[in-house]
Amino acid sequence: WKMYLGRPETDGVRCMSMGALGSGLGTNKRFAEALPVLETHLALNRRYSSDENSVLVALSGVAICLENVGRPDESLVIKRDIYARRVATLGASHPETLRNGMNLAILLVKLKLWDDAKSLLHKLLRPAQRSLGADNETTLNIQFTLSSALWNNPNYTRDDLFEAETILQD
């Protein structure tokens, strides 16, 4: 990392090494140390990259890190933004959009935002089945998370329990 520090801010290798450092710290569960590195990596991408995907990947890293340092509300705002931008740029059925939607849904369930999670997961399920297939890992995760959101909601209805059971049987 230090060998790239003397390079100009616009240098792609410097930016990539910053991202690798942040990711490595996160992988080793050193989230408090990773967060400022990932935020700097994001700032560099916003400033110098014309590639929307690079910015969203960097933003996603920050969101994951925020969640792991106990700031899930900030992570939620970012994950909602990422998902909306993916829908706008790639469409609702694109694999990356579906993965980002799934990540958002998991956080909604963790935060016990049952209605939001249920609504989003219903919105994700059909496009995932159509574009990825019924046996795809993302599709299966959407189904499992939807059934979990349905049966863990303390205000569940009988229809919710029936739907959760049906999903798990399929």
Tab-separated table of N, CA and C in Angstrom:
chain	number	residue	atom	x	y	z
A	1	TRP	N	0.823	-1.193	0.000
A	1	TRP	CA	0.000	0.000	0.000
A	1	TRP	C	0.866	1.256	0.000
A	2	LYS	N	1.860	1.301	0.888
A	2	LYS	CA	2.670	2.508	1.019
A	2	LYS	C	3.453	2.815	-0.255
A	3	MET	N	3.764	1.788	-1.028
A	3	MET	CA	4.524	2.036	-2.249
A	3	MET	C	3.705	2.822	-3.282
A	4	TYR	N	2.362	2.829	-3.147
A	4	TYR	CA	1.521	3.555	-4.097
A	4	TYR	C	1.153	4.949	-3.600
A	5	LEU	N	1.505	5.253	-2.352
A	5	LEU	CA	1.113	6.517	-1.738
A	5	LEU	C	1.664	7.728	-2.485
A	6	GLY	N	2.852	7.619	-3.041
A	6	GLY	CA	3.456	8.742	-3.741
A	6	GLY	C	2.874	8.994	-5.128
A	7	ARG	N	2.060	8.086	-5.605
A	7	ARG	CA	1.457	8.261	-6.930
A	7	ARG	C	0.366	9.331	-6.876
A	8	PRO	N	0.044	9.928	-8.018
A	8	PRO	CA	-1.017	10.935	-8.038
A	8	PRO	C	-2.378	10.308	-7.685
A	9	GLU	N	-3.265	11.121	-7.138
A	9	GLU	CA	-4.606	10.654	-6.773
A	9	GLU	C	-5.346	10.023	-7.940
A	10	THR	N	-5.070	10.500	-9.128
A	10	THR	CA	-5.769	10.010	-10.319
A	10	THR	C	-5.236	8.667	-10.811
A	11	ASP	N	-4.168	8.180	-10.223
A	11	ASP	CA	-3.549	6.926	-10.652
A	11	ASP	C	-4.475	5.751	-10.312
A	12	GLY	N	-4.799	4.964	-11.324
A	12	GLY	CA	-5.702	3.835	-11.138
A	12	GLY	C	-5.158	2.781	-10.189
A	13	VAL	N	-3.842	2.538	-10.226
A	13	VAL	CA	-3.238	1.539	-9.353
A	13	VAL	C	-3.358	1.983	-7.893
A	14	ARG	N	-3.163	3.266	-7.641
A	14	ARG	CA	-3.314	3.791	-6.268
A	14	ARG	C	-4.734	3.568	-5.783
A	15	CYS	N	-5.708	3.865	-6.615
A	15	CYS	CA	-7.110	3.699	-6.237
A	15	CYS	C	-7.436	2.220	-5.994
A	16	MET	N	-6.941	1.349	-6.884
A	16	MET	CA	-7.192	-0.091	-6.711
A	16	MET	C	-6.537	-0.613	-5.433
A	17	SER	N	-5.355	-0.133	-5.122
A	17	SER	CA	-4.682	-0.610	-3.909
A	17	SER	C	-5.428	-0.134	-2.666
A	18	MET	N	-6.013	1.049	-2.733
A	18	MET	CA	-6.813	1.556	-1.626
A	18	MET	C	-8.030	0.646	-1.412
A	19	GLY	N	-8.681	0.258	-2.496
A	19	GLY	CA	-9.818	-0.647	-2.409
A	19	GLY	C	-9.417	-2.014	-1.877
A	20	ALA	N	-8.265	-2.517	-2.325
A	20	ALA	CA	-7.784	-3.819	-1.861
A	20	ALA	C	-7.456	-3.778	-0.370
A	21	LEU	N	-6.849	-2.682	0.079
A	21	LEU	CA	-6.544	-2.538	1.497
A	21	LEU	C	-7.828	-2.535	2.329
A	22	GLY	N	-8.803	-1.749	1.913
A	22	GLY	CA	-10.074	-1.689	2.639
A	22	GLY	C	-10.781	-3.028	2.671
A	23	SER	N	-10.793	-3.709	1.538
A	23	SER	CA	-11.424	-5.027	1.462
A	23	SER	C	-10.704	-6.036	2.345
A	24	GLY	N	-9.379	-5.989	2.330
A	24	GLY	CA	-8.596	-6.902	3.152
A	24	GLY	C	-8.843	-6.684	4.633
A	25	LEU	N	-8.914	-5.422	5.046
A	25	LEU	CA	-9.211	-5.130	6.451
A	25	LEU	C	-10.600	-5.641	6.818
A	26	GLY	N	-11.558	-5.441	5.920
A	26	GLY	CA	-12.910	-5.934	6.171
A	26	GLY	C	-12.974	-7.443	6.235
A	27	THR	N	-12.281	-8.105	5.328
A	27	THR	CA	-12.245	-9.569	5.309
A	27	THR	C	-11.699	-10.106	6.633
A	28	ASN	N	-10.775	-9.367	7.222
A	28	ASN	CA	-10.193	-9.770	8.499
A	28	ASN	C	-10.941	-9.176	9.691
A	29	LYS	N	-12.148	-8.713	9.433
A	29	LYS	CA	-13.056	-8.203	10.471
A	29	LYS	C	-12.491	-6.998	11.229
A	30	ARG	N	-11.670	-6.221	10.562
A	30	ARG	CA	-11.121	-4.994	11.150
A	30	ARG	C	-11.895	-3.812	10.558
A	31	PHE	N	-13.207	-3.832	10.814
A	31	PHE	CA	-14.127	-2.906	10.154
A	31	PHE	C	-13.881	-1.449	10.529
A	32	ALA	N	-13.542	-1.178	11.781
A	32	ALA	CA	-13.292	0.206	12.192
A	32	ALA	C	-12.107	0.796	11.430
A	33	GLU	N	-11.113	-0.036	11.148
A	33	GLU	CA	-9.960	0.423	10.374
A	33	GLU	C	-10.291	0.485	8.876
A	34	ALA	N	-11.145	-0.410	8.430
A	34	ALA	CA	-11.490	-0.469	7.007
A	34	ALA	C	-12.353	0.713	6.573
A	35	LEU	N	-13.224	1.178	7.459
A	35	LEU	CA	-14.190	2.205	7.060
A	35	LEU	C	-13.557	3.466	6.473
A	36	PRO	N	-12.593	4.106	7.142
A	36	PRO	CA	-12.023	5.316	6.516
A	36	PRO	C	-11.294	5.032	5.206
A	37	VAL	N	-10.696	3.855	5.093
A	37	VAL	CA	-10.009	3.483	3.845
A	37	VAL	C	-11.036	3.333	2.727
A	38	LEU	N	-12.135	2.637	3.026
A	38	LEU	CA	-13.184	2.440	2.017
A	38	LEU	C	-13.878	3.752	1.656
A	39	GLU	N	-14.036	4.627	2.625
A	39	GLU	CA	-14.629	5.943	2.332
A	39	GLU	C	-13.713	6.762	1.427
A	40	THR	N	-12.405	6.658	1.645
A	40	THR	CA	-11.448	7.349	0.778
A	40	THR	C	-11.477	6.747	-0.625
A	41	HIS	N	-11.536	5.415	-0.688
A	41	HIS	CA	-11.629	4.734	-1.976
A	41	HIS	C	-12.882	5.194	-2.730
A	42	LEU	N	-14.001	5.298	-2.028
A	42	LEU	CA	-15.244	5.781	-2.631
A	42	LEU	C	-15.074	7.217	-3.137
A	43	ALA	N	-14.481	8.059	-2.321
A	43	ALA	CA	-14.290	9.466	-2.727
A	43	ALA	C	-13.442	9.562	-3.995
A	44	LEU	N	-12.396	8.743	-4.067
A	44	LEU	CA	-11.557	8.742	-5.273
A	44	LEU	C	-12.357	8.285	-6.490
A	45	ASN	N	-13.160	7.249	-6.318
A	45	ASN	CA	-13.987	6.767	-7.429
A	45	ASN	C	-14.995	7.818	-7.867
A	46	ARG	N	-15.604	8.479	-6.921
A	46	ARG	CA	-16.580	9.532	-7.269
A	46	ARG	C	-15.896	10.678	-8.007
A	47	ARG	N	-14.697	11.005	-7.574
A	47	ARG	CA	-13.999	12.141	-8.149
A	47	ARG	C	-13.415	11.857	-9.530
A	48	TYR	N	-12.858	10.651	-9.723
A	48	TYR	CA	-12.079	10.406	-10.928
A	48	TYR	C	-12.608	9.328	-11.867
A	49	SER	N	-13.592	8.564	-11.425
A	49	SER	CA	-14.078	7.488	-12.283
A	49	SER	C	-15.373	7.889	-12.970
A	50	SER	N	-15.450	7.597	-14.245
A	50	SER	CA	-16.698	7.860	-14.970
A	50	SER	C	-17.546	6.586	-15.009
A	51	ASP	N	-17.057	5.529	-14.378
A	51	ASP	CA	-17.734	4.238	-14.384
A	51	ASP	C	-18.665	4.132	-13.177
A	52	GLU	N	-19.958	4.158	-13.446
A	52	GLU	CA	-20.971	4.064	-12.388
A	52	GLU	C	-20.813	2.775	-11.586
A	53	ASN	N	-20.479	1.683	-12.238
A	53	ASN	CA	-20.326	0.413	-11.542
A	53	ASN	C	-19.227	0.489	-10.480
A	54	SER	N	-18.104	1.114	-10.813
A	54	SER	CA	-17.002	1.250	-9.846
A	54	SER	C	-17.440	2.026	-8.619
A	55	VAL	N	-18.210	3.074	-8.842
A	55	VAL	CA	-18.705	3.875	-7.730
A	55	VAL	C	-19.660	3.050	-6.866
A	56	LEU	N	-20.551	2.309	-7.500
A	56	LEU	CA	-21.519	1.517	-6.737
A	56	LEU	C	-20.857	0.370	-5.987
A	57	VAL	N	-19.830	-0.231	-6.551
A	57	VAL	CA	-19.093	-1.283	-5.848
A	57	VAL	C	-18.396	-0.690	-4.622
A	58	ALA	N	-17.770	0.469	-4.789
A	58	ALA	CA	-17.108	1.130	-3.661
A	58	ALA	C	-18.139	1.538	-2.599
A	59	LEU	N	-19.265	2.034	-3.039
A	59	LEU	CA	-20.342	2.428	-2.120
A	59	LEU	C	-20.866	1.216	-1.351
A	60	SER	N	-20.955	0.101	-2.026
A	60	SER	CA	-21.405	-1.138	-1.397
A	60	SER	C	-20.445	-1.566	-0.292
A	61	GLY	N	-19.154	-1.429	-0.532
A	61	GLY	CA	-18.161	-1.753	0.491
A	61	GLY	C	-18.327	-0.893	1.730
A	62	VAL	N	-18.602	0.386	1.531
A	62	VAL	CA	-18.834	1.293	2.659
A	62	VAL	C	-20.092	0.875	3.417
A	63	ALA	N	-21.144	0.523	2.693
A	63	ALA	CA	-22.398	0.123	3.340
A	63	ALA	C	-22.213	-1.122	4.201
A	64	ILE	N	-21.491	-2.102	3.671
A	64	ILE	CA	-21.232	-3.329	4.429
A	64	ILE	C	-20.436	-3.013	5.690
A	65	CYS	N	-19.445	-2.161	5.544
A	65	CYS	CA	-18.602	-1.796	6.676
A	65	CYS	C	-19.416	-1.038	7.734
A	66	LEU	N	-20.254	-0.110	7.300
A	66	LEU	CA	-21.101	0.626	8.249
A	66	LEU	C	-21.987	-0.325	9.047
A	67	GLU	N	-22.534	-1.287	8.368
A	67	GLU	CA	-23.378	-2.273	9.041
A	67	GLU	C	-22.575	-3.027	10.107
A	68	ASN	N	-21.345	-3.359	9.779
A	68	ASN	CA	-20.507	-4.134	10.698
A	68	ASN	C	-19.901	-3.317	11.838
A	69	VAL	N	-19.922	-2.011	11.747
A	69	VAL	CA	-19.463	-1.182	12.870
A	69	VAL	C	-20.642	-0.663	13.691
A	70	GLY	N	-21.815	-1.236	13.454
A	70	GLY	CA	-22.976	-0.885	14.272
A	70	GLY	C	-23.721	0.353	13.818
A	71	ARG	N	-23.643	0.662	12.533
A	71	ARG	CA	-24.357	1.827	11.986
A	71	ARG	C	-25.287	1.375	10.858
A	72	PRO	N	-26.230	0.463	11.184
A	72	PRO	CA	-27.083	-0.117	10.148
A	72	PRO	C	-28.030	0.879	9.490
A	73	ASP	N	-28.433	1.918	10.203
A	73	ASP	CA	-29.340	2.900	9.596
A	73	ASP	C	-28.668	3.651	8.455
A	74	GLU	N	-27.388	3.972	8.626
A	74	GLU	CA	-26.639	4.625	7.551
A	74	GLU	C	-26.431	3.657	6.388
A	75	SER	N	-26.164	2.413	6.729
A	75	SER	CA	-26.003	1.380	5.699
A	75	SER	C	-27.296	1.221	4.901
A	76	LEU	N	-28.423	1.264	5.582
A	76	LEU	CA	-29.718	1.112	4.924
A	76	LEU	C	-29.945	2.201	3.879
A	77	VAL	N	-29.636	3.431	4.216
A	77	VAL	CA	-29.801	4.545	3.273
A	77	VAL	C	-28.954	4.298	2.024
A	78	ILE	N	-27.726	3.864	2.230
A	78	ILE	CA	-26.820	3.616	1.106
A	78	ILE	C	-27.309	2.439	0.258
A	79	LYS	N	-27.717	1.351	0.920
A	79	LYS	CA	-28.170	0.178	0.166
A	79	LYS	C	-29.439	0.469	-0.626
A	80	ARG	N	-30.323	1.297	-0.086
A	80	ARG	CA	-31.515	1.700	-0.846
A	80	ARG	C	-31.102	2.479	-2.092
A	81	ASP	N	-30.138	3.370	-1.928
A	81	ASP	CA	-29.646	4.175	-3.058
A	81	ASP	C	-28.996	3.287	-4.121
A	82	ILE	N	-28.167	2.345	-3.693
A	82	ILE	CA	-27.503	1.443	-4.642
A	82	ILE	C	-28.544	0.663	-5.436
A	83	TYR	N	-29.522	0.108	-4.733
A	83	TYR	CA	-30.554	-0.686	-5.419
A	83	TYR	C	-31.319	0.175	-6.424
A	84	ALA	N	-31.714	1.368	-6.021
A	84	ALA	CA	-32.461	2.258	-6.927
A	84	ALA	C	-31.622	2.605	-8.160
A	85	ARG	N	-30.346	2.852	-7.962
A	85	ARG	CA	-29.474	3.188	-9.090
A	85	ARG	C	-29.261	1.990	-10.013
A	86	ARG	N	-29.190	0.798	-9.439
A	86	ARG	CA	-29.056	-0.410	-10.265
A	86	ARG	C	-30.316	-0.628	-11.101
A	87	VAL	N	-31.480	-0.455	-10.489
A	87	VAL	CA	-32.740	-0.605	-11.235
A	87	VAL	C	-32.765	0.392	-12.385
A	88	ALA	N	-32.374	1.637	-12.097
A	88	ALA	CA	-32.409	2.684	-13.120
A	88	ALA	C	-31.422	2.433	-14.256
A	89	THR	N	-30.238	1.898	-13.933
A	89	THR	CA	-29.220	1.740	-14.967
A	89	THR	C	-29.217	0.364	-15.634
A	90	LEU	N	-29.528	-0.684	-14.879
A	90	LEU	CA	-29.431	-2.038	-15.420
A	90	LEU	C	-30.774	-2.724	-15.625
A	91	GLY	N	-31.797	-2.230	-14.947
A	91	GLY	CA	-33.110	-2.864	-15.026
A	91	GLY	C	-33.332	-3.813	-13.849
A	92	ALA	N	-34.584	-4.125	-13.582
A	92	ALA	CA	-34.969	-4.917	-12.406
A	92	ALA	C	-34.540	-6.375	-12.491
A	93	SER	N	-34.311	-6.906	-13.691
A	93	SER	CA	-33.997	-8.331	-13.844
A	93	SER	C	-32.509	-8.633	-13.966
A	94	HIS	N	-31.683	-7.619	-13.949
A	94	HIS	CA	-30.241	-7.840	-14.094
A	94	HIS	C	-29.702	-8.531	-12.837
A	95	PRO	N	-28.801	-9.509	-13.000
A	95	PRO	CA	-28.263	-10.231	-11.835
A	95	PRO	C	-27.673	-9.321	-10.754
A	96	GLU	N	-26.979	-8.267	-11.170
A	96	GLU	CA	-26.378	-7.360	-10.177
A	96	GLU	C	-27.459	-6.598	-9.412
A	97	THR	N	-28.507	-6.196	-10.107
A	97	THR	CA	-29.634	-5.523	-9.457
A	97	THR	C	-30.285	-6.459	-8.449
A	98	LEU	N	-30.478	-7.702	-8.846
A	98	LEU	CA	-31.115	-8.680	-7.956
A	98	LEU	C	-30.246	-8.953	-6.734
A	99	ARG	N	-28.926	-9.027	-6.913
A	99	ARG	CA	-28.025	-9.237	-5.769
A	99	ARG	C	-28.065	-8.043	-4.824
A	100	ASN	N	-28.047	-6.833	-5.386
A	100	ASN	CA	-28.116	-5.654	-4.528
A	100	ASN	C	-29.467	-5.560	-3.812
A	101	GLY	N	-30.533	-5.942	-4.513
A	101	GLY	CA	-31.851	-5.977	-3.879
A	101	GLY	C	-31.887	-6.986	-2.748
A	102	MET	N	-31.264	-8.131	-2.962
A	102	MET	CA	-31.206	-9.164	-1.927
A	102	MET	C	-30.428	-8.667	-0.711
A	103	ASN	N	-29.301	-7.993	-0.937
A	103	ASN	CA	-28.525	-7.429	0.175
A	103	ASN	C	-29.347	-6.415	0.969
A	104	LEU	N	-30.100	-5.594	0.265
A	104	LEU	CA	-30.979	-4.637	0.924
A	104	LEU	C	-32.049	-5.361	1.732
A	105	ALA	N	-32.644	-6.386	1.162
A	105	ALA	CA	-33.704	-7.134	1.845
A	105	ALA	C	-33.191	-7.794	3.122
A	106	ILE	N	-31.995	-8.341	3.074
A	106	ILE	CA	-31.421	-8.974	4.270
A	106	ILE	C	-31.278	-7.952	5.393
A	107	LEU	N	-30.823	-6.758	5.052
A	107	LEU	CA	-30.698	-5.713	6.075
A	107	LEU	C	-32.073	-5.291	6.600
A	108	LEU	N	-33.056	-5.191	5.714
A	108	LEU	CA	-34.411	-4.852	6.152
A	108	LEU	C	-34.936	-5.882	7.157
A	109	VAL	N	-34.660	-7.155	6.900
A	109	VAL	CA	-35.081	-8.215	7.829
A	109	VAL	C	-34.332	-8.072	9.157
A	110	LYS	N	-33.020	-7.843	9.095
A	110	LYS	CA	-32.226	-7.664	10.326
A	110	LYS	C	-32.766	-6.512	11.173
A	111	LEU	N	-33.220	-5.456	10.490
A	111	LEU	CA	-33.743	-4.282	11.188
A	111	LEU	C	-35.228	-4.428	11.549
A	112	LYS	N	-35.780	-5.603	11.223
A	112	LYS	CA	-37.187	-5.919	11.511
A	112	LYS	C	-38.166	-4.964	10.817
A	113	LEU	N	-37.786	-4.522	9.634
A	113	LEU	CA	-38.661	-3.698	8.800
A	113	LEU	C	-39.412	-4.661	7.883
A	114	TRP	N	-40.309	-5.426	8.509
A	114	TRP	CA	-40.973	-6.564	7.872
A	114	TRP	C	-41.724	-6.190	6.597
A	115	ASP	N	-42.530	-5.145	6.659
A	115	ASP	CA	-43.341	-4.780	5.492
A	115	ASP	C	-42.473	-4.353	4.317
A	116	ASP	N	-41.421	-3.576	4.606
A	116	ASP	CA	-40.496	-3.163	3.535
A	116	ASP	C	-39.794	-4.377	2.929
A	117	ALA	N	-39.347	-5.287	3.810
A	117	ALA	CA	-38.658	-6.488	3.336
A	117	ALA	C	-39.588	-7.343	2.484
A	118	LYS	N	-40.791	-7.556	2.976
A	118	LYS	CA	-41.763	-8.387	2.252
A	118	LYS	C	-42.068	-7.787	0.878
A	119	SER	N	-42.295	-6.494	0.842
A	119	SER	CA	-42.603	-5.817	-0.420
A	119	SER	C	-41.446	-5.932	-1.410
A	120	LEU	N	-40.230	-5.666	-0.940
A	120	LEU	CA	-39.069	-5.738	-1.824
A	120	LEU	C	-38.847	-7.162	-2.312
A	121	LEU	N	-38.934	-8.129	-1.427
A	121	LEU	CA	-38.683	-9.519	-1.809
A	121	LEU	C	-39.721	-10.025	-2.813
A	122	HIS	N	-40.977	-9.611	-2.651
A	122	HIS	CA	-41.986	-9.971	-3.652
A	122	HIS	C	-41.624	-9.359	-5.008
A	123	LYS	N	-41.095	-8.134	-4.966
A	123	LYS	CA	-40.706	-7.445	-6.196
A	123	LYS	C	-39.509	-8.129	-6.874
A	124	LEU	N	-38.647	-8.738	-6.084
A	124	LEU	CA	-37.443	-9.389	-6.614
A	124	LEU	C	-37.691	-10.809	-7.125
A	125	LEU	N	-38.649	-11.499	-6.530
A	125	LEU	CA	-38.785	-12.937	-6.764
A	125	LEU	C	-39.062	-13.306	-8.215
A	126	ARG	N	-40.066	-12.729	-8.839
A	126	ARG	CA	-40.403	-13.105	-10.224
A	126	ARG	C	-39.285	-12.796	-11.209
A	127	PRO	N	-38.710	-11.587	-11.157
A	127	PRO	CA	-37.586	-11.333	-12.085
A	127	PRO	C	-36.409	-12.290	-11.863
A	128	ALA	N	-36.151	-12.657	-10.604
A	128	ALA	CA	-35.056	-13.598	-10.326
A	128	ALA	C	-35.359	-14.966	-10.924
A	129	GLN	N	-36.585	-15.421	-10.764
A	129	GLN	CA	-36.955	-16.725	-11.317
A	129	GLN	C	-36.856	-16.719	-12.841
A	130	ARG	N	-37.300	-15.614	-13.464
A	130	ARG	CA	-37.261	-15.521	-14.919
A	130	ARG	C	-35.844	-15.405	-15.460
A	131	SER	N	-35.055	-14.502	-14.882
A	131	SER	CA	-33.745	-14.231	-15.482
A	131	SER	C	-32.625	-15.132	-14.962
A	132	LEU	N	-32.716	-15.583	-13.739
A	132	LEU	CA	-31.647	-16.406	-13.174
A	132	LEU	C	-31.996	-17.887	-13.122
A	133	GLY	N	-33.285	-18.180	-13.057
A	133	GLY	CA	-33.733	-19.569	-12.944
A	133	GLY	C	-34.107	-19.916	-11.515
A	134	ALA	N	-34.957	-20.911	-11.386
A	134	ALA	CA	-35.494	-21.293	-10.078
A	134	ALA	C	-34.435	-21.890	-9.157
A	135	ASP	N	-33.383	-22.489	-9.717
A	135	ASP	CA	-32.372	-23.156	-8.905
A	135	ASP	C	-31.132	-22.289	-8.639
A	136	ASN	N	-31.165	-21.043	-9.079
A	136	ASN	CA	-30.032	-20.151	-8.889
A	136	ASN	C	-29.914	-19.773	-7.403
A	137	GLU	N	-28.682	-19.613	-6.941
A	137	GLU	CA	-28.443	-19.296	-5.530
A	137	GLU	C	-29.137	-17.999	-5.097
A	138	THR	N	-29.083	-16.963	-5.910
A	138	THR	CA	-29.737	-15.702	-5.556
A	138	THR	C	-31.247	-15.888	-5.471
A	139	THR	N	-31.821	-16.604	-6.425
A	139	THR	CA	-33.265	-16.875	-6.402
A	139	THR	C	-33.647	-17.632	-5.136
A	140	LEU	N	-32.872	-18.652	-4.806
A	140	LEU	CA	-33.157	-19.441	-3.599
A	140	LEU	C	-33.004	-18.598	-2.334
A	141	ASN	N	-32.010	-17.715	-2.313
A	141	ASN	CA	-31.839	-16.822	-1.163
A	141	ASN	C	-33.012	-15.855	-1.029
A	142	ILE	N	-33.513	-15.369	-2.142
A	142	ILE	CA	-34.678	-14.488	-2.106
A	142	ILE	C	-35.869	-15.239	-1.518
A	143	GLN	N	-36.082	-16.466	-1.969
A	143	GLN	CA	-37.199	-17.263	-1.459
A	143	GLN	C	-37.052	-17.525	0.039
A	144	PHE	N	-35.867	-17.931	0.458
A	144	PHE	CA	-35.652	-18.211	1.868
A	144	PHE	C	-35.842	-16.956	2.719
A	145	THR	N	-35.291	-15.830	2.268
A	145	THR	CA	-35.401	-14.586	3.029
A	145	THR	C	-36.851	-14.115	3.082
A	146	LEU	N	-37.587	-14.291	1.982
A	146	LEU	CA	-39.003	-13.934	1.988
A	146	LEU	C	-39.766	-14.795	2.984
A	147	SER	N	-39.538	-16.081	2.973
A	147	SER	CA	-40.249	-16.949	3.921
A	147	SER	C	-39.859	-16.587	5.358
A	148	SER	N	-38.610	-16.265	5.579
A	148	SER	CA	-38.146	-15.849	6.906
A	148	SER	C	-38.818	-14.549	7.346
A	149	ALA	N	-38.918	-13.595	6.429
A	149	ALA	CA	-39.580	-12.322	6.748
A	149	ALA	C	-41.055	-12.539	7.066
A	150	LEU	N	-41.671	-13.476	6.380
A	150	LEU	CA	-43.094	-13.749	6.603
A	150	LEU	C	-43.334	-14.403	7.963
A	151	TRP	N	-42.538	-15.411	8.314
A	151	TRP	CA	-42.831	-16.117	9.554
A	151	TRP	C	-42.229	-15.459	10.793
A	152	ASN	N	-41.219	-14.612	10.646
A	152	ASN	CA	-40.632	-13.929	11.804
A	152	ASN	C	-41.346	-12.634	12.179
A	153	ASN	N	-42.156	-12.119	11.284
A	153	ASN	CA	-42.907	-10.901	11.554
A	153	ASN	C	-43.892	-11.177	12.696
A	154	PRO	N	-43.794	-10.444	13.801
A	154	PRO	CA	-44.711	-10.696	14.921
A	154	PRO	C	-46.176	-10.403	14.576
A	155	ASN	N	-46.410	-9.673	13.515
A	155	ASN	CA	-47.783	-9.354	13.097
A	155	ASN	C	-48.205	-10.183	11.893
A	156	TYR	N	-47.637	-11.386	11.762
A	156	TYR	CA	-47.953	-12.216	10.608
A	156	TYR	C	-49.433	-12.594	10.591
A	157	THR	N	-49.899	-12.866	9.392
A	157	THR	CA	-51.274	-13.336	9.219
A	157	THR	C	-51.221	-14.819	8.866
A	158	ARG	N	-52.353	-15.426	8.873
A	158	ARG	CA	-52.438	-16.833	8.476
A	158	ARG	C	-51.978	-17.012	7.023
A	159	ASP	N	-52.354	-16.038	6.184
A	159	ASP	CA	-51.925	-16.071	4.778
A	159	ASP	C	-50.396	-15.977	4.661
A	160	ASP	N	-49.774	-15.161	5.532
A	160	ASP	CA	-48.315	-15.050	5.524
A	160	ASP	C	-47.669	-16.402	5.836
A	161	LEU	N	-48.192	-17.090	6.835
A	161	LEU	CA	-47.643	-18.398	7.206
A	161	LEU	C	-47.854	-19.420	6.093
A	162	PHE	N	-49.004	-19.357	5.464
A	162	PHE	CA	-49.276	-20.272	4.353
A	162	PHE	C	-48.303	-19.991	3.199
A	163	GLU	N	-48.084	-18.705	2.890
A	163	GLU	CA	-47.160	-18.334	1.813
A	163	GLU	C	-45.735	-18.787	2.145
A	164	ALA	N	-45.298	-18.583	3.395
A	164	ALA	CA	-43.956	-19.011	3.810
A	164	ALA	C	-43.789	-20.512	3.646
A	165	GLU	N	-44.803	-21.258	4.044
A	165	GLU	CA	-44.750	-22.717	3.917
A	165	GLU	C	-44.697	-23.149	2.445
A	166	THR	N	-45.512	-22.506	1.629
A	166	THR	CA	-45.540	-22.812	0.198
A	166	THR	C	-44.190	-22.536	-0.450
A	167	ILE	N	-43.588	-21.414	-0.112
A	167	ILE	CA	-42.274	-21.061	-0.671
A	167	ILE	C	-41.247	-22.116	-0.298
A	168	LEU	N	-41.239	-22.527	0.954
A	168	LEU	CA	-40.244	-23.503	1.403
A	168	LEU	C	-40.473	-24.889	0.803
A	169	GLN	N	-41.714	-25.221	0.523
A	169	GLN	CA	-42.005	-26.505	-0.100
A	169	GLN	C	-41.570	-26.540	-1.559
A	170	ASP	N	-41.655	-25.383	-2.213
A	170	ASP	CA	-41.241	-25.323	-3.625
A	170	ASP	C	-39.748	-25.452	-3.679
